[in-house]
């Protein structure tokens, strides 16, 4: 258990609406990540953060933005949700001693 | 960019049969990790391989890292229903500086029939 909490765990939203997913960690880890998981694609990195206000794009960042104003919180925002963003979103951390990834429980997002 | 291909995408076995999933990278890796995701759950770290030709075992699971550090495999001997899930490999690019930015394979979904 890496002390990661994601919210909401399940959400249905309409196309064109903004959506924010929250990741909260309790262990003061520097590195945090957002992945999406889709059948046939595995896990793909959306954005990551290496410190407060320090973020960078992953391989599938289009349509997403992130913010990290506090060490413990990493927010993922879909500015205008589309059906192609229906997915399972995982927040993750790495500990400073290695690059092993510890995932949160996931957030199931459906865009209708 | 780096690509990690994993095969097969699906595997159905009878309980007691063996299972193998293979992972191939387009680039040389500094290390490779394996994760297991139970249905409805989140991926959980299993093991990391770092050295060329490395072989590690965890009970009925055997992990191998190729000599060229571009491929890897996970073999499960005598599968059990508790082995059901999706197995992912994830590679870290050799010489990469991006901390924790692993590239995941597509995963192999294992179904075990009792």
Coordinates of N, CA and C in Angstrom, one line a residue:
Chain A
X1 N 0.9 -1.2 0.0 CA 0.0 0.0 0.0 C 0.9 1.2 0.0
X2 N 0.7 2.1 -1.0 CA 1.6 3.3 -1.1 C 0.8 4.5 -0.6
X3 N -0.3 4.4 0.0 CA -1.0 5.5 0.6 C -1.6 6.4 -0.5
X4 N -2.1 5.8 -1.5 CA -2.7 6.6 -2.6 C -4.2 6.5 -2.6
X5 N -4.8 7.6 -2.7 CA -6.3 7.6 -2.7 C -6.7 8.4 -4.0
X6 N -7.6 7.8 -4.8 CA -8.1 8.5 -6.0 C -9.6 8.8 -5.8
X7 N -10.0 9.9 -6.3 CA -11.4 10.3 -6.2 C -11.8 11.1 -7.5
X8 N -13.0 10.9 -8.0 CA -13.9 9.9 -7.6 C -13.5 8.5 -8.1
X9 N -14.0 7.5 -7.6 CA -13.7 6.1 -8.1 C -14.4 5.8 -9.4
X10 N -15.6 6.3 -9.5 CA -16.5 6.1 -10.6 C -17.2 7.4 -11.0
X11 N -17.2 7.7 -12.3 CA -17.9 8.9 -12.7 C -18.4 8.7 -14.1
X12 N -19.7 9.2 -14.3 CA -20.3 9.2 -15.7 C -20.5 10.7 -16.0
X13 N -20.0 11.2 -17.1 CA -20.2 12.6 -17.4 C -20.6 12.7 -18.9
X14 N -21.0 13.9 -19.2 CA -21.4 14.2 -20.6 C -20.3 14.8 -21.4
X15 N -20.3 14.5 -22.7 CA -19.4 15.1 -23.6 C -19.4 16.6 -23.5
X16 N -18.2 17.2 -23.5 CA -18.1 18.6 -23.4 C -18.0 19.2 -22.0
X17 N -18.2 18.4 -21.0 CA -18.1 18.9 -19.6 C -16.7 18.7 -19.1
X18 N -16.3 19.6 -18.2 CA -15.0 19.4 -17.6 C -15.0 18.4 -16.5
X19 N -13.9 17.7 -16.3 CA -13.9 16.7 -15.3 C -12.5 16.8 -14.6
X20 N -12.5 16.7 -13.3 CA -11.2 16.7 -12.5 C -11.2 15.4 -11.7
X21 N -10.1 14.7 -11.8 CA -9.8 13.5 -11.0 C -8.7 13.9 -10.0
X22 N -8.9 13.5 -8.8 CA -7.9 13.8 -7.8 C -7.1 12.6 -7.3
X23 N -5.8 12.8 -7.1 CA -5.0 11.8 -6.5 C -4.3 12.4 -5.3
X24 N -4.5 11.7 -4.2 CA -3.9 12.2 -2.9 C -3.0 11.1 -2.3
X25 N -1.8 11.5 -1.9 CA -0.9 10.6 -1.3 C -0.4 11.1 0.0
X26 N -0.2 10.1 0.9 CA 0.1 10.5 2.3 C 1.6 10.3 2.7
X27 N 2.4 9.9 1.7 CA 3.8 9.5 2.1 C 4.8 10.5 1.6
X28 N 4.4 11.6 1.1 CA 5.4 12.7 0.7 C 6.3 12.3 -0.4
X29 N 5.8 11.5 -1.4 CA 6.6 11.1 -2.5 C 6.7 12.3 -3.5
X30 N 7.9 12.4 -4.1 CA 8.1 13.5 -5.0 C 7.5 13.3 -6.3
X31 N 7.6 12.0 -6.8 CA 7.1 11.7 -8.2 C 5.7 11.1 -8.2
X32 N 4.8 11.7 -9.0 CA 3.5 11.3 -9.2 C 3.1 11.2 -10.7
X33 N 2.2 10.3 -11.0 CA 1.9 10.0 -12.4 C 0.4 9.8 -12.6
X34 N 0.0 10.1 -13.8 CA -1.4 9.7 -14.2 C -1.2 8.9 -15.5
X35 N -1.8 7.7 -15.4 CA -1.9 6.7 -16.5 C -3.4 6.5 -16.9
X36 N -3.6 6.1 -18.1 CA -4.9 5.6 -18.5 C -4.7 4.2 -19.1
X37 N -5.7 3.4 -18.8 CA -5.7 2.0 -19.3 C -6.8 1.7 -20.2
X38 N -6.5 1.2 -21.4 CA -7.5 0.9 -22.4 C -7.2 -0.5 -22.9
X39 N -8.2 -1.3 -23.3 CA -8.0 -2.6 -23.9 C -7.1 -2.5 -25.1
X40 N -6.1 -3.3 -25.1 CA -5.2 -3.4 -26.3 C -4.0 -2.4 -26.3
X41 N -4.1 -1.5 -25.3 CA -3.1 -0.4 -25.2 C -2.3 -0.5 -23.9
X42 N -2.6 -1.3 -23.0 CA -1.9 -1.3 -21.8 C -2.1 -0.1 -21.0
X43 N -1.0 0.4 -20.3 CA -1.1 1.6 -19.5 C -0.2 2.6 -20.2
X44 N -0.8 3.8 -20.4 CA -0.1 4.9 -21.1 C 0.0 6.1 -20.2
X45 N 1.1 6.7 -20.2 CA 1.4 7.8 -19.3 C 0.8 9.1 -19.9
X46 N 0.0 9.8 -19.1 CA -0.6 11.0 -19.5 C 0.2 12.2 -19.2
X47 N 0.5 12.4 -17.9 CA 1.3 13.4 -17.3 C 2.0 12.9 -16.1
X48 N 3.1 13.6 -15.8 CA 3.7 13.2 -14.5 C 4.2 14.5 -13.8
X49 N 4.6 14.3 -12.6 CA 5.1 15.5 -11.8 C 6.3 15.0 -11.0
X50 N 7.3 15.9 -10.9 CA 8.5 15.6 -10.1 C 8.6 16.6 -9.0
X51 N 7.6 17.3 -8.7 CA 7.6 18.2 -7.5 C 6.5 19.2 -7.6
X52 N 6.3 20.0 -6.6 CA 5.2 20.9 -6.6 C 5.4 21.9 -7.7
X53 N 4.4 22.0 -8.5 CA 4.4 22.9 -9.7 C 5.3 22.5 -10.8
X54 N 5.9 21.3 -10.7 CA 6.8 20.8 -11.7 C 6.1 19.6 -12.4
X55 N 5.6 19.8 -13.6 CA 4.9 18.7 -14.3 C 5.4 18.6 -15.7
X56 N 5.1 17.5 -16.4 CA 5.6 17.3 -17.7 C 4.6 16.4 -18.4
X57 N 4.6 16.4 -19.8 CA 3.7 15.6 -20.5 C 4.2 14.2 -20.7
X58 N 3.3 13.3 -20.8 CA 3.6 11.9 -21.1 C 3.2 11.7 -22.6
X59 N 3.0 10.4 -23.0 CA 2.8 10.1 -24.4 C 1.4 10.4 -24.9
X60 N 0.4 10.5 -24.0 CA -1.0 10.8 -24.4 C -1.6 12.0 -23.7
X61 N -0.9 13.1 -23.7 CA -1.3 14.2 -22.9 C -2.4 15.1 -23.6
X62 N -2.6 15.0 -24.9 CA -3.6 15.9 -25.5 C -5.0 15.7 -24.9
X63 N -5.6 16.9 -24.6 CA -6.9 16.9 -24.0 C -6.9 16.8 -22.5
X64 N -5.7 16.8 -21.9 CA -5.5 16.7 -20.4 C -4.6 17.8 -19.9
X65 N -4.9 18.2 -18.7 CA -4.0 19.1 -18.0 C -3.9 18.6 -16.6
X66 N -2.8 19.0 -15.9 CA -2.6 18.6 -14.5 C -2.1 19.8 -13.7
X67 N -2.3 19.6 -12.4 CA -1.8 20.6 -11.5 C -1.3 19.9 -10.2
X68 N -0.3 20.5 -9.6 CA 0.3 20.0 -8.4 C 0.7 21.2 -7.5
X69 N -0.2 21.7 -6.7 CA 0.0 22.8 -5.9 C 0.5 22.4 -4.5
X70 N 0.3 21.2 -4.2 CA 0.8 20.6 -2.9 C 1.5 19.2 -3.2
X71 N 2.4 18.9 -2.4 CA 3.1 17.6 -2.6 C 2.1 16.4 -2.6
X72 N 1.1 16.5 -1.8 CA 0.2 15.3 -1.6 C -0.9 15.2 -2.7
X73 N -1.1 16.3 -3.4 CA -2.2 16.2 -4.4 C -1.8 16.4 -5.8
X74 N -2.3 15.6 -6.7 CA -2.0 15.7 -8.1 C -3.3 15.6 -8.9
X75 N -3.7 16.6 -9.5 CA -5.0 16.7 -10.1 C -4.9 16.5 -11.7
X76 N -5.8 15.7 -12.2 CA -5.9 15.5 -13.7 C -7.2 16.1 -14.1
X77 N -7.2 17.0 -15.1 CA -8.3 17.7 -15.6 C -8.5 17.4 -17.1
X78 N -9.8 17.0 -17.4 CA -10.2 16.9 -18.8 C -11.0 18.2 -19.0
X79 N -10.5 19.1 -19.8 CA -11.1 20.4 -20.0 C -12.5 20.3 -20.6
X80 N -12.6 19.4 -21.6 CA -13.9 19.2 -22.3 C -13.9 17.7 -22.7
X81 N -14.5 17.0 -21.8 CA -14.5 15.5 -22.0 C -15.0 15.0 -23.3
X82 N -14.4 14.0 -23.9 CA -14.8 13.4 -25.2 C -15.0 11.9 -24.9
X83 N -15.7 11.3 -25.8 CA -16.0 9.8 -25.6 C -14.7 9.0 -25.7
X84 N -13.7 9.5 -26.4 CA -12.4 8.8 -26.5 C -11.6 8.8 -25.1
X85 N -12.1 9.6 -24.2 CA -11.5 9.7 -22.9 C -12.2 8.8 -21.9
X86 N -13.1 8.0 -22.3 CA -13.7 7.0 -21.5 C -12.6 6.0 -21.2
X87 N -12.3 5.8 -20.0 CA -11.1 4.9 -19.7 C -11.0 4.7 -18.2
X88 N -10.1 3.9 -17.8 CA -9.7 3.8 -16.4 C -8.5 4.6 -16.2
X89 N -8.5 5.4 -15.2 CA -7.4 6.3 -14.9 C -6.7 5.9 -13.6
X90 N -5.4 5.7 -13.7 CA -4.6 5.3 -12.5 C -3.6 6.4 -12.1
X91 N -3.7 6.8 -10.9 CA -2.6 7.6 -10.3 C -1.5 6.7 -9.8
X92 N -0.3 7.2 -9.8 CA 0.8 6.3 -9.3 C 1.9 7.2 -8.7
X93 N 2.7 6.5 -8.0 CA 3.9 7.2 -7.4 C 5.1 6.3 -7.6
X94 N 6.3 6.8 -7.6 CA 7.5 6.1 -7.4 C 8.2 6.6 -6.2
X95 N 8.8 5.6 -5.5 CA 9.6 6.0 -4.3 C 11.0 6.5 -4.7
X96 N 11.6 7.3 -3.9 CA 12.9 7.9 -4.3 C 14.0 6.9 -4.5
X97 N 13.7 5.6 -4.0 CA 14.8 4.6 -4.0 C 14.8 3.8 -5.3
X98 N 13.9 4.0 -6.2 CA 13.8 3.2 -7.5 C 12.7 3.7 -8.4
X99 N 12.5 3.0 -9.5 CA 11.5 3.4 -10.4 C 10.3 2.4 -10.5
X100 N 10.2 1.6 -9.4 CA 9.0 0.8 -9.3 C 7.8 1.7 -9.1
X101 N 6.7 1.3 -9.9 CA 5.5 2.2 -9.8 C 4.5 1.5 -8.9
X102 N 3.9 2.3 -8.0 CA 2.8 1.9 -7.1 C 1.6 2.6 -7.5
X103 N 0.5 1.9 -7.9 CA -0.7 2.4 -8.4 C -1.7 2.6 -7.4
X104 N -2.6 3.6 -7.6 CA -3.8 3.8 -6.8 C -4.8 2.8 -7.3
X105 N -6.0 2.9 -6.7 CA -7.1 1.9 -7.0 C -7.8 2.1 -8.4
X106 N -7.6 3.3 -8.9 CA -8.2 3.6 -10.2 C -9.5 4.4 -10.2
X107 N -9.7 5.1 -11.2 CA -10.9 5.9 -11.4 C -11.5 5.5 -12.7
X108 N -12.8 5.0 -12.7 CA -13.5 4.6 -13.9 C -14.3 5.8 -14.4
X109 N -13.9 6.3 -15.6 CA -14.6 7.4 -16.2 C -15.3 7.0 -17.4
X110 N -16.6 7.4 -17.5 CA -17.4 7.1 -18.7 C -17.9 8.4 -19.2
X111 N -17.6 8.7 -20.5 CA -18.1 10.0 -21.1 C -19.1 9.6 -22.1
X112 N -20.4 10.1 -21.9 CA -21.5 9.7 -22.8 C -21.9 10.9 -23.7
Chain B
X1 N 9.7 6.8 -30.7 CA 9.9 6.5 -29.3 C 9.9 5.0 -29.0
X2 N 10.2 4.8 -27.8 CA 10.3 3.4 -27.3 C 9.0 2.7 -27.4
X3 N 9.0 1.4 -27.9 CA 7.8 0.6 -28.0 C 8.1 -0.7 -27.3
X4 N 7.1 -1.2 -26.5 CA 7.2 -2.5 -25.9 C 6.0 -3.3 -26.3
X5 N 6.3 -4.4 -27.0 CA 5.3 -5.3 -27.5 C 5.2 -6.5 -26.6
X6 N 4.0 -6.9 -26.3 CA 3.8 -8.0 -25.4 C 2.8 -9.0 -26.1
X7 N 3.2 -10.3 -26.1 CA 2.3 -11.3 -26.7 C 2.3 -12.5 -25.8
X8 N 1.2 -13.3 -25.8 CA -0.1 -13.0 -26.6 C -0.9 -12.0 -25.8
X9 N -2.0 -11.5 -26.5 CA -2.8 -10.6 -25.8 C -3.8 -11.3 -24.9
X10 N -4.2 -12.5 -25.3 CA -5.1 -13.4 -24.5 C -4.5 -14.8 -24.4
X11 N -4.7 -15.4 -23.3 CA -4.3 -16.8 -23.1 C -5.3 -17.5 -22.2
X12 N -5.9 -18.6 -22.7 CA -6.8 -19.4 -21.9 C -6.1 -20.7 -21.7
X13 N -6.1 -21.1 -20.4 CA -5.4 -22.4 -20.1 C -6.3 -23.2 -19.1
X14 N -6.1 -24.5 -19.1 CA -6.7 -25.3 -18.1 C -5.9 -25.3 -16.8
X15 N -6.5 -25.3 -15.7 CA -5.7 -25.3 -14.5 C -4.7 -26.4 -14.5
X16 N -3.5 -26.1 -14.1 CA -2.4 -27.1 -14.1 C -1.5 -27.0 -15.3
X17 N -2.0 -26.3 -16.4 CA -1.1 -26.1 -17.6 C -0.2 -25.0 -17.3
X18 N 0.9 -24.9 -18.1 CA 1.8 -23.8 -18.0 C 1.4 -22.6 -18.8
X19 N 2.0 -21.5 -18.6 CA 1.7 -20.2 -19.3 C 2.9 -19.4 -19.4
X20 N 3.1 -18.8 -20.6 CA 4.2 -17.9 -20.8 C 3.7 -16.7 -21.6
X21 N 4.2 -15.5 -21.2 CA 4.0 -14.3 -21.9 C 5.4 -13.7 -22.2
X22 N 5.4 -13.0 -23.4 CA 6.7 -12.5 -23.9 C 6.6 -11.0 -24.1
X23 N 7.7 -10.4 -23.9 CA 7.8 -8.9 -24.0 C 9.1 -8.6 -24.9
X24 N 8.9 -7.7 -25.9 CA 10.0 -7.3 -26.7 C 10.0 -5.8 -26.8
X25 N 11.2 -5.2 -26.6 CA 11.3 -3.8 -26.7 C 12.1 -3.4 -28.0
X26 N 11.7 -2.2 -28.5 CA 12.4 -1.7 -29.7 C 13.7 -1.1 -29.4
X27 N 14.0 -0.9 -28.1 CA 15.3 -0.3 -27.7 C 15.8 -1.1 -26.5
X28 N 17.1 -0.9 -26.3 CA 17.7 -1.6 -25.1 C 17.2 -1.0 -23.8
X29 N 16.9 -1.9 -22.9 CA 16.4 -1.4 -21.6 C 17.4 -1.4 -20.5
X30 N 17.2 -0.5 -19.6 CA 18.1 -0.6 -18.4 C 17.6 -1.6 -17.4
X31 N 16.3 -1.7 -17.4 CA 15.7 -2.8 -16.5 C 14.2 -3.0 -17.0
X32 N 13.7 -4.1 -16.6 CA 12.3 -4.4 -17.0 C 11.6 -4.9 -15.7
X33 N 10.3 -4.5 -15.6 CA 9.5 -4.8 -14.5 C 8.3 -5.6 -15.0
X34 N 7.8 -6.4 -14.1 CA 6.5 -7.1 -14.4 C 5.5 -6.8 -13.3
X35 N 4.2 -6.6 -13.7 CA 3.1 -6.3 -12.9 C 2.0 -7.3 -13.2
X36 N 1.2 -7.5 -12.1 CA 0.0 -8.3 -12.2 C -1.2 -7.4 -11.8
X37 N -2.3 -7.6 -12.6 CA -3.5 -6.8 -12.3 C -4.7 -7.8 -12.2
X38 N -5.2 -8.0 -11.1 CA -6.4 -8.9 -10.9 C -7.6 -8.2 -11.5
X39 N -8.6 -8.9 -12.0 CA -9.8 -8.3 -12.6 C -10.4 -7.3 -11.6
X40 N -10.6 -6.1 -12.2 CA -11.2 -5.0 -11.4 C -10.2 -4.3 -10.4
X41 N -9.0 -4.8 -10.5 CA -8.0 -4.2 -9.5 C -7.0 -3.3 -10.2
X42 N -6.0 -3.0 -9.5 CA -4.9 -2.1 -10.0 C -3.6 -3.0 -10.2
X43 N -2.8 -2.5 -11.1 CA -1.5 -3.3 -11.3 C -0.7 -3.3 -10.1
X44 N -0.1 -4.4 -9.8 CA 0.8 -4.6 -8.6 C 2.1 -5.1 -9.1
X45 N 3.1 -4.5 -8.6 CA 4.5 -4.9 -8.9 C 4.8 -6.3 -8.5
X46 N 5.5 -7.0 -9.4 CA 5.9 -8.4 -9.1 C 7.4 -8.5 -8.9
X47 N 8.1 -7.9 -9.9 CA 9.6 -8.1 -9.9 C 10.3 -7.2 -10.8
X48 N 11.5 -6.9 -10.6 CA 12.4 -6.2 -11.5 C 13.6 -7.0 -11.9
X49 N 13.9 -6.9 -13.2 CA 15.1 -7.6 -13.7 C 16.1 -6.5 -14.2
X50 N 17.3 -6.6 -13.9 CA 18.3 -5.5 -14.3 C 19.4 -6.0 -15.1
X51 N 19.9 -7.2 -14.8 CA 21.1 -7.7 -15.5 C 20.8 -8.5 -16.7
X52 N 21.7 -8.4 -17.7 CA 21.6 -9.2 -18.9 C 21.6 -10.7 -18.6
X53 N 20.6 -11.4 -19.2 CA 20.5 -12.8 -18.9 C 19.9 -13.2 -17.6
X54 N 19.5 -12.3 -16.8 CA 19.0 -12.5 -15.5 C 17.8 -13.4 -15.4
X55 N 17.7 -14.3 -14.5 CA 16.6 -15.2 -14.3 C 16.2 -15.1 -12.8
X56 N 15.0 -14.9 -12.5 CA 14.5 -14.8 -11.1 C 13.3 -15.7 -11.0
X57 N 13.1 -16.3 -9.8 CA 11.9 -17.1 -9.6 C 11.2 -16.7 -8.4
X58 N 9.9 -16.7 -8.5 CA 9.0 -16.5 -7.3 C 8.0 -17.7 -7.3
X59 N 8.3 -18.7 -6.5 CA 7.4 -19.9 -6.4 C 7.2 -20.5 -7.8
X60 N 6.0 -20.4 -8.4 CA 5.8 -21.0 -9.7 C 6.1 -20.1 -10.8
X61 N 6.5 -18.8 -10.5 CA 6.7 -17.9 -11.6 C 8.2 -17.7 -11.9
X62 N 8.6 -17.8 -13.2 CA 10.0 -17.6 -13.6 C 10.1 -16.4 -14.5
X63 N 11.0 -15.5 -14.2 CA 11.1 -14.3 -15.0 C 12.5 -14.4 -15.7
X64 N 12.6 -14.0 -16.9 CA 13.9 -13.9 -17.6 C 14.1 -12.6 -18.3
X65 N 15.3 -12.2 -18.4 CA 15.7 -10.9 -19.1 C 16.7 -11.4 -20.1
X66 N 16.5 -11.0 -21.4 CA 17.3 -11.4 -22.5 C 18.8 -10.9 -22.4
X67 N 19.6 -11.6 -23.1 CA 21.0 -11.2 -23.1 C 21.3 -9.8 -23.6
X68 N 20.5 -9.4 -24.6 CA 20.6 -8.1 -25.2 C 19.8 -7.0 -24.5
X69 N 19.1 -7.4 -23.4 CA 18.3 -6.6 -22.6 C 17.2 -5.9 -23.5
X70 N 16.6 -6.6 -24.4 CA 15.5 -6.1 -25.2 C 14.3 -7.0 -25.1
X71 N 14.4 -8.1 -24.5 CA 13.2 -8.9 -24.3 C 13.2 -9.6 -23.0
X72 N 12.0 -10.1 -22.6 CA 11.8 -10.7 -21.3 C 10.6 -11.6 -21.4
X73 N 10.6 -12.5 -20.5 CA 9.4 -13.5 -20.4 C 9.1 -13.8 -19.0
X74 N 7.8 -14.1 -18.9 CA 7.3 -14.6 -17.6 C 6.6 -15.9 -17.8
X75 N 7.0 -16.9 -17.1 CA 6.5 -18.3 -17.2 C 5.9 -18.7 -15.9
X76 N 4.7 -19.2 -16.0 CA 4.0 -19.7 -14.8 C 3.9 -21.2 -15.0
X77 N 4.4 -22.0 -14.0 CA 4.3 -23.4 -14.0 C 3.0 -23.9 -13.3
X78 N 2.3 -24.8 -13.9 CA 1.1 -25.4 -13.3 C 0.2 -24.3 -12.7
X79 N -0.5 -23.6 -13.7 CA -1.3 -22.5 -13.3 C -2.4 -22.9 -12.3
X80 N -2.8 -21.9 -11.5 CA -3.9 -22.1 -10.6 C -4.9 -21.0 -10.8
X81 N -6.1 -21.1 -10.4 CA -7.2 -20.1 -10.6 C -6.8 -18.8 -10.0
X82 N -5.9 -18.8 -9.0 CA -5.5 -17.5 -8.4 C -4.5 -16.7 -9.3
X83 N -4.1 -17.4 -10.4 CA -3.2 -16.7 -11.4 C -3.9 -15.8 -12.4
X84 N -5.3 -15.9 -12.4 CA -6.1 -15.2 -13.3 C -5.8 -13.7 -13.2
X85 N -5.7 -13.0 -14.3 CA -5.4 -11.6 -14.3 C -4.7 -11.1 -15.6
X86 N -4.3 -9.9 -15.6 CA -3.5 -9.4 -16.7 C -2.1 -9.1 -16.2
X87 N -1.2 -9.6 -17.0 CA 0.3 -9.5 -16.7 C 0.9 -8.5 -17.7
X88 N 1.5 -7.5 -17.1 CA 2.2 -6.4 -17.9 C 3.7 -6.5 -17.7
X89 N 4.4 -6.2 -18.8 CA 5.8 -5.9 -18.6 C 5.9 -4.4 -18.8
X90 N 7.0 -3.8 -18.2 CA 7.2 -2.4 -18.3 C 8.7 -2.2 -18.4
X91 N 9.2 -1.5 -19.4 CA 10.6 -1.3 -19.6 C 11.1 0.2 -19.3
X92 N 12.2 0.3 -18.8 CA 12.9 1.6 -18.6 C 14.0 1.7 -19.6
X93 N 14.0 2.8 -20.4 CA 14.9 3.0 -21.5 C 16.3 3.1 -21.0
X94 N 17.2 2.4 -21.6 CA 18.6 2.5 -21.2 C 19.1 3.9 -21.5
X95 N 19.8 4.5 -20.6 CA 20.3 5.9 -20.8 C 19.2 7.0 -20.5
X96 N 18.0 6.6 -20.2 CA 17.0 7.5 -20.0 C 17.2 8.3 -18.7
X97 N 16.7 9.5 -18.6 CA 16.8 10.3 -17.4 C 15.5 10.6 -16.8
X98 N 14.4 10.2 -17.4 CA 13.1 10.5 -16.9 C 12.7 9.4 -15.8
X99 N 12.7 9.9 -14.6 CA 12.5 9.0 -13.5 C 11.2 8.4 -13.5
X100 N 11.1 7.0 -13.5 CA 9.9 6.3 -13.4 C 9.1 6.3 -14.6
X101 N 9.6 6.8 -15.7 CA 8.8 6.8 -17.0 C 9.0 5.4 -17.7
X102 N 8.2 4.5 -17.2 CA 8.3 3.2 -17.8 C 7.4 3.1 -19.0
X103 N 7.7 2.3 -20.0 CA 6.8 2.0 -21.1 C 6.2 0.6 -20.9
X104 N 4.9 0.6 -20.9 CA 4.2 -0.7 -20.6 C 3.9 -1.4 -21.9
X105 N 4.0 -2.7 -21.8 CA 3.4 -3.6 -22.9 C 1.9 -3.5 -22.8
X106 N 1.3 -4.1 -23.8 CA -0.2 -4.1 -23.9 C -0.8 -5.0 -22.8
X107 N -0.1 -5.9 -22.3 CA -0.6 -6.9 -21.3 C -1.1 -8.2 -21.9
X108 N -1.0 -9.2 -21.1 CA -1.5 -10.5 -21.5 C -2.6 -10.9 -20.5
X109 N -3.8 -11.1 -21.0 CA -4.9 -11.5 -20.1 C -5.0 -13.0 -20.0
X110 N -4.8 -13.5 -18.8 CA -4.7 -14.9 -18.5 C -6.0 -15.3 -17.9
X111 N -6.7 -16.3 -18.5 CA -7.9 -17.0 -18.0 C -7.5 -18.4 -17.6
X112 N -7.8 -18.9 -16.5 CA -7.6 -20.2 -16.0 C -8.9 -20.9 -15.8
X113 N -9.1 -22.0 -16.5 CA -10.3 -22.8 -16.4 C -10.1 -23.9 -15.4
X114 N -11.0 -24.0 -14.4 CA -10.8 -25.1 -13.4 C -11.1 -26.4 -13.9

